[in-house]
Amino acid sequence: MERITVGFLGCGNIGCGVYKLLETYGEEIFRNEGVAFDVKKILVRSLGKKRSWNIPAHLLTDHPDEVLDDPEIAVVMEFMGGEEPASSYMIRALEGGKTVVTANKMALASNWNAIVSAAREHGAGLYYEASVCGAIPVIRAINDSLQANRITSVMGIINGTTNYILSRMSQEGAAYEDVLADAQKLGLAEPDPTADVEGYDAAYKLSILSTLAFHRHVPVECIYREGITGITPLDVQCGKEFGLTLKLLGVAKEEDGKIQARVHPTFVRSSHPLAGVSDAFNAVYVNGHACGEMMFYGRGAGDMPTASALVSDLIKAAHTKRHPLPAVNDVPCEIAEDWSCVHFVRMKAKDEPGVLALVSGQFAQYGVSISSMVQKGDRDADGYVQVIFLTHEASERAVRSALAALPAEKVCIGSIIRVEGE
Ligand code: HSE
């Protein structure tokens, strides 16, 4: 029988979820896995705070040293959130030879090299399944099950809050602001929703996923990012009429030695497996040269789904004699600054002779081929109509250059949305 002493950094909802899972399912884990975990100390900001699970008061401390410097504590589980002091504490733990299990995508993506180097230099374990898509075992799959593949693309719905908002906008034709307000009332969106709706949360996750998939560090600062705040019900509705479903996707592809890594609102064909992923669910769609396409689907957030991944990492760490490091080489990653895809372009165009010829002439000049076009609704009071173009696959730079050159008094661009998963 093996007993492992564990310390926690943080005890919010996730920490309480981990404690609860160990307390309520620890005996079964012991029977099944032959390992038991004793939580010795838990670092918290406020000793007196009311928590979602009953944590014995004697375990709580507000001194990080009681976790980080205790030689009995072999594994430090981090769920403080935020970049600091979480990153510094994790590095200290690793430097002390302790295994770190973390759910913190922001700390990990922002300080990848420093955290991985500390693990490497001190032979310490670093486990982070919970940092990307909560309960979904996608990190484990990429690291441990798909090593025989050259992964060519990873596309995912990796933020549940935005998927909930876009799903409801699509189902109900509702406006972004109304659904966001509802999601905040239900506790599905934060009071300050910026990290989710502007794509920062997804960018941290995509940095970790693409680094592991392509074996080169893809820094979070290199990820193109665009959020969902500008999405209108009209975009969602027009997309539907073209057989498209709108999602906030993290897209990473390796093409011609360059890596594209981007987070933005994306239309997928309504028949694509990602289109059916609704509400707050997450899914990651991976393409490998040997395995072909596969999709991982499940709950990407919440106390118990996240605790599931954290405790699974804890068990894995306990069973591992020589901790694995991420299979990432030192070759610098070349980030693509342009990419090709189908583009959905919605514009208000003056309803008069020659305007559509002007638009199609611009597209032609930049080598952008039009796949379909519809005019929506009636002319407004100023004489404009909504026109939507779907291009064939075209370089983003070419599409934007073509549109930028159109005269403002004739054409006003409403939205440019990429289409993936053709
Ligand atoms: N806020 C995230 C989401 C969960 O909505 O998916 C934590 O990354």
XYZ file of C-alpha atoms and ligand atoms in Angstrom:
430
model
C 0.000 0.000 0.000
C 1.225 3.461 -0.834
C 0.252 6.668 1.032
C 1.087 10.031 -0.500
C 1.014 13.324 1.353
C -0.492 16.169 -0.608
C -0.661 19.961 -0.162
C -3.130 22.271 -1.871
C -2.500 25.776 -3.145
C -5.966 27.312 -3.156
C -9.331 26.083 -1.948
C -12.062 27.704 -4.018
C -14.649 25.642 -5.877
C -12.040 23.491 -7.636
C -10.032 22.852 -4.465
C -13.222 21.939 -2.605
C -14.150 19.639 -5.504
C -10.809 17.833 -5.239
C -11.128 17.508 -1.464
C -14.674 16.197 -1.839
C -13.659 13.672 -4.507
C -10.775 12.376 -2.357
C -12.998 12.206 0.725
C -15.980 10.549 -0.947
C -14.238 8.337 -3.511
C -10.801 7.858 -1.889
C -11.557 4.339 -0.646
C -12.556 3.141 -4.104
C -9.454 4.783 -5.555
C -7.404 2.934 -2.962
C -9.084 -0.382 -3.797
C -8.749 0.139 -7.524
C -5.371 1.832 -7.701
C -3.582 0.798 -4.514
C -2.751 4.327 -3.503
C -4.165 6.636 -0.800
C -3.778 10.391 -0.469
C -3.531 12.406 2.745
C -4.157 16.134 2.399
C -1.860 17.743 4.974
C -2.068 21.493 4.337
C -4.179 23.826 2.232
C -3.049 27.364 1.418
C -5.968 29.825 1.376
C -6.283 33.594 1.157
C -8.894 33.809 3.880
C -8.998 31.324 6.746
C -12.567 32.202 7.715
C -14.217 32.067 4.285
C -17.308 29.901 3.826
C -16.526 27.065 1.399
C -18.626 24.803 -0.779
C -17.390 21.671 1.070
C -16.609 21.216 4.729
C -12.814 21.405 5.016
C -11.311 20.734 8.484
C -10.057 24.080 9.814
C -6.736 22.643 11.049
C -5.722 21.941 7.416
C -5.987 25.580 6.374
C -3.057 27.975 6.397
C -2.342 31.387 4.936
C 1.443 30.755 4.867
C 2.641 29.280 1.554
C 5.789 27.917 3.238
C 3.670 25.444 5.196
C 2.881 23.754 1.892
C 5.968 24.512 -0.157
C 8.619 23.820 2.497
C 7.081 20.786 4.184
C 9.335 17.834 3.301
C 6.497 15.364 3.930
C 4.368 16.920 1.170
C 5.309 15.072 -2.006
C 2.646 16.493 -4.322
C 1.445 20.089 -4.557
C -1.927 20.570 -6.241
C -2.425 24.108 -7.523
C -5.807 25.668 -8.216
C -5.333 29.260 -7.139
C -5.910 30.584 -10.658
C -4.177 33.652 -12.079
C -0.580 33.955 -13.159
C 0.962 35.054 -9.870
C 1.744 33.986 -7.228
C 0.662 30.601 -8.666
C 3.568 30.388 -11.151
C 6.214 31.266 -8.553
C 4.763 28.801 -6.064
C 4.698 26.009 -8.651
C 8.305 26.712 -9.627
C 9.324 26.686 -5.949
C 7.574 23.363 -5.434
C 9.250 21.840 -8.494
C 12.641 23.182 -7.418
C 12.064 21.403 -4.122
C 11.542 18.151 -6.056
C 7.802 18.054 -5.407
C 5.376 16.911 -8.066
C 2.994 19.652 -9.218
C -0.548 18.946 -10.417
C -2.236 22.063 -11.775
C -5.446 23.282 -13.362
C -3.980 26.703 -14.117
C -3.843 27.301 -17.886
C -2.975 30.972 -17.496
C 0.076 30.328 -15.298
C 1.214 27.379 -17.403
C 0.758 29.033 -20.800
C 2.273 32.337 -19.675
C 5.323 30.760 -17.994
C 5.666 27.530 -19.945
C 9.462 27.579 -20.318
C 10.160 28.498 -16.684
C 7.762 25.903 -15.269
C 8.831 23.064 -17.590
C 12.530 23.902 -17.032
C 12.068 23.754 -13.253
C 10.448 20.316 -13.623
C 13.220 19.119 -15.959
C 16.110 20.430 -13.864
C 14.813 18.950 -10.638
C 13.411 15.687 -12.006
C 10.005 16.674 -10.634
C 6.609 15.672 -11.989
C 4.422 18.208 -13.775
C 0.826 17.209 -14.552
C -1.712 19.568 -16.118
C -4.606 17.620 -17.650
C -7.122 19.894 -15.889
C -5.625 23.029 -17.436
C -7.316 22.361 -20.794
C -10.996 21.422 -21.087
C -11.604 20.239 -17.532
C -12.573 16.573 -17.442
C -11.785 15.802 -21.091
C -8.595 13.697 -21.245
C -7.204 15.469 -24.290
C -3.716 16.216 -22.924
C -3.293 12.576 -21.951
C -4.538 11.528 -25.390
C -2.070 13.765 -27.240
C 0.865 12.896 -24.960
C 0.239 9.213 -24.322
C -1.992 7.843 -27.042
C -1.278 9.738 -30.255
C 2.547 9.828 -30.194
C 2.673 7.771 -33.401
C 0.979 10.597 -35.270
C 2.103 13.754 -36.951
C -0.800 15.882 -35.781
C -1.790 18.271 -38.537
C -4.600 20.173 -36.879
C -6.351 20.690 -33.580
C -9.664 22.554 -33.578
C -11.679 22.972 -30.472
C -14.561 24.482 -28.624
C -12.378 25.097 -25.604
C -14.416 27.684 -23.747
C -17.765 26.676 -22.301
C -19.034 30.164 -21.503
C -18.832 31.372 -25.091
C -20.256 28.108 -26.374
C -23.236 28.557 -24.078
C -23.754 32.134 -25.309
C -23.410 31.266 -29.007
C -25.629 28.180 -28.657
C -28.426 30.253 -27.168
C -27.975 33.014 -29.740
C -28.319 30.353 -32.402
C -31.280 28.524 -30.824
C -33.269 31.628 -29.864
C -32.059 34.357 -32.211
C -31.202 36.268 -29.019
C -28.757 39.186 -28.786
C -25.281 38.701 -27.322
C -25.817 41.173 -24.442
C -29.087 39.510 -23.348
C -27.646 36.002 -23.283
C -24.500 37.199 -21.512
C -26.629 38.848 -18.805
C -28.571 35.582 -18.371
C -25.362 33.545 -18.230
C -24.045 35.881 -15.530
C -27.257 35.452 -13.523
C -26.913 31.658 -13.803
C -23.253 31.805 -12.717
C -22.136 30.479 -16.117
C -20.275 33.695 -16.946
C -18.083 35.735 -14.618
C -19.186 39.210 -13.469
C -16.232 40.436 -15.576
C -16.558 38.134 -18.596
C -13.546 39.508 -20.516
C -11.304 36.440 -20.207
C -13.971 34.216 -21.744
C -15.737 36.439 -24.271
C -12.561 38.049 -25.627
C -10.910 34.651 -26.151
C -8.057 34.959 -23.617
C -9.070 31.769 -21.780
C -9.220 29.868 -25.078
C -5.847 31.291 -26.161
C -4.112 29.946 -23.022
C -5.622 26.526 -23.662
C -4.724 26.601 -27.351
C -1.132 27.526 -26.504
C -0.833 24.379 -24.344
C -2.660 22.108 -26.819
C -0.746 23.274 -29.876
C 2.619 23.137 -28.073
C 1.985 19.477 -27.262
C 0.452 18.617 -30.627
C 3.261 20.137 -32.723
C 6.148 19.497 -30.284
C 7.249 23.132 -30.424
C 6.467 25.852 -27.953
C 3.617 27.996 -29.293
C 3.711 31.073 -27.016
C 0.351 32.481 -26.035
C 1.442 35.937 -27.261
C 1.717 34.480 -30.791
C -1.891 33.339 -30.884
C -4.230 35.479 -32.978
C -7.244 36.282 -30.815
C -10.668 37.695 -31.522
C -13.668 37.408 -29.161
C -17.423 37.122 -29.664
C -18.566 40.566 -28.468
C -19.175 41.851 -32.002
C -21.337 38.900 -33.086
C -24.897 39.866 -34.002
C -28.031 37.706 -34.283
C -27.976 38.613 -37.994
C -24.564 36.938 -38.443
C -25.792 33.806 -36.675
C -29.017 33.747 -38.696
C -27.323 34.371 -42.069
C -24.789 31.638 -41.288
C -27.624 29.209 -40.603
C -29.090 29.972 -44.008
C -25.766 28.932 -45.541
C -25.810 25.701 -43.446
C -23.239 27.049 -40.994
C -23.107 27.035 -37.187
C -21.163 29.672 -35.271
C -18.638 28.675 -32.595
C -15.692 30.293 -30.860
C -12.938 27.944 -32.016
C -9.332 27.532 -31.125
C -7.688 26.477 -34.383
C -4.098 25.240 -34.666
C -2.656 23.820 -37.856
C 0.772 22.983 -39.139
C 1.189 23.737 -42.822
C 4.462 24.018 -44.758
C 6.480 24.062 -41.535
C 4.552 27.034 -40.147
C 2.052 26.927 -37.329
C -1.252 28.767 -37.413
C -2.703 29.287 -33.972
C -5.821 31.386 -33.669
C -8.910 31.894 -31.547
C -11.879 33.559 -33.217
C -15.576 33.191 -33.987
C -15.758 30.522 -36.659
C -18.504 29.046 -38.764
C -18.459 25.276 -39.130
C -20.661 23.335 -41.517
C -23.760 22.296 -39.580
C -22.939 18.655 -40.450
C -19.480 18.888 -38.801
C -19.193 17.082 -35.420
C -18.204 20.362 -33.714
C -21.471 21.990 -34.813
C -23.451 19.640 -32.573
C -21.500 20.584 -29.442
C -23.911 22.882 -27.609
C -24.393 24.686 -24.326
C -21.357 24.801 -22.052
C -19.818 21.586 -23.438
C -16.306 21.513 -24.874
C -14.895 19.398 -27.687
C -11.515 19.050 -29.347
C -11.238 17.726 -32.884
C -7.803 16.334 -33.717
C -6.434 15.244 -37.060
C -3.409 12.931 -37.137
C -1.687 11.511 -40.208
C -2.154 7.918 -39.009
C -5.229 8.031 -36.770
C -7.275 10.333 -38.997
C -9.920 12.475 -37.361
C -11.168 12.091 -33.806
C -13.149 14.175 -31.400
C -12.962 14.451 -27.606
C -16.148 15.742 -25.998
C -17.221 16.528 -22.460
C -17.415 19.023 -19.640
C -14.677 21.615 -19.763
C -15.355 23.364 -16.480
C -17.013 22.991 -13.100
C -15.718 21.771 -9.760
C -16.246 18.025 -10.125
C -15.301 17.662 -13.833
C -12.099 19.605 -13.137
C -11.489 17.594 -9.947
C -11.857 14.421 -12.033
C -8.855 15.447 -14.167
C -6.835 16.672 -11.181
C -7.312 13.502 -9.126
C -6.609 11.381 -12.188
C -3.296 13.253 -12.580
C -2.612 12.699 -8.892
C -3.098 8.945 -9.327
C -0.988 8.912 -12.477
C 1.804 10.804 -10.721
C 1.653 8.324 -7.832
C 2.091 5.399 -10.236
C 4.942 7.020 -12.177
C 8.537 6.358 -11.191
C 10.153 8.574 -13.818
C 7.964 11.582 -14.533
C 7.496 12.405 -18.232
C 8.267 15.874 -19.547
C 6.313 17.435 -22.402
C 7.699 16.108 -25.703
C 8.566 19.574 -26.963
C 11.792 20.251 -28.849
C 13.871 23.427 -28.918
C 13.273 24.242 -32.587
C 11.761 27.747 -32.618
C 8.200 27.789 -33.794
C 7.495 29.735 -36.974
C 4.039 31.291 -36.685
C 2.027 31.833 -39.874
C 0.829 35.408 -40.285
C -1.657 34.613 -43.001
C -3.842 31.585 -43.650
C -6.404 30.388 -46.122
C -9.977 29.497 -45.430
C -13.489 30.163 -46.641
C -14.696 33.598 -45.517
C -18.219 34.725 -44.648
C -18.491 38.463 -45.345
C -21.557 40.473 -44.362
C -21.794 44.029 -45.623
C -24.260 46.853 -46.094
C -24.107 47.824 -49.750
C -25.750 50.792 -51.483
C -28.663 49.395 -53.479
C -27.769 50.917 -56.862
C -26.354 49.765 -60.205
C -22.710 48.672 -60.227
C -22.147 48.186 -56.482
C -22.049 44.386 -56.602
C -19.782 44.603 -59.647
C -17.509 46.847 -57.597
C -17.309 44.277 -54.796
C -16.795 41.316 -57.100
C -14.222 43.330 -59.073
C -12.235 43.957 -55.878
C -12.405 40.299 -54.923
C -11.239 39.356 -58.430
C -8.332 41.806 -58.258
C -7.042 40.104 -55.096
C -7.606 36.588 -56.411
C -10.593 35.857 -54.152
C -13.222 33.669 -55.763
C -16.860 34.010 -54.670
C -18.734 30.817 -53.865
C -22.171 32.294 -53.122
C -23.904 35.565 -52.464
C -27.316 36.542 -51.071
C -29.052 39.840 -50.591
C -31.087 39.914 -47.334
C -34.207 41.876 -46.558
C -35.333 45.229 -47.854
C -33.454 48.406 -48.584
C -33.092 50.554 -45.413
C -33.993 54.234 -45.109
C -30.534 55.244 -46.361
C -30.770 53.023 -49.419
C -28.545 50.160 -48.225
C -29.190 46.414 -48.238
C -27.479 43.581 -46.366
C -25.398 41.417 -48.693
C -23.571 38.274 -47.653
C -20.740 36.668 -49.586
C -19.220 33.264 -49.021
C -15.811 33.006 -50.681
C -13.990 29.932 -51.839
C -10.881 29.196 -49.791
C -8.808 32.363 -49.943
C -5.947 34.010 -48.115
C -7.154 36.150 -45.251
C -4.794 38.933 -46.253
C -6.280 38.956 -49.763
C -9.868 39.064 -48.481
C -9.129 41.932 -46.105
C -7.153 43.880 -48.706
C -9.977 43.510 -51.222
C -12.559 44.760 -48.721
C -10.389 47.593 -47.392
C -10.202 49.112 -50.857
C -14.001 49.464 -51.227
C -15.405 53.022 -51.023
C -17.050 53.670 -47.636
C -20.010 55.517 -49.136
C -20.962 52.418 -51.168
C -20.087 49.555 -48.837
C -19.915 49.172 -45.066
C -18.404 45.889 -43.816
C -20.468 44.329 -41.007
C -18.490 41.195 -40.264
C -15.816 38.890 -41.628
C -16.076 35.406 -40.129
C -13.822 32.478 -41.035
C -15.278 29.106 -41.973
C -13.400 25.952 -40.910
C -13.883 22.206 -41.043
C -14.681 21.996 -44.729
N -14.230 29.844 -18.047
C -13.861 28.647 -18.711
C -14.958 28.255 -19.683
C -13.598 27.493 -17.803
O -15.972 28.943 -19.775
O -14.767 27.264 -20.359
C -12.229 27.550 -17.208
O -11.252 27.560 -18.206
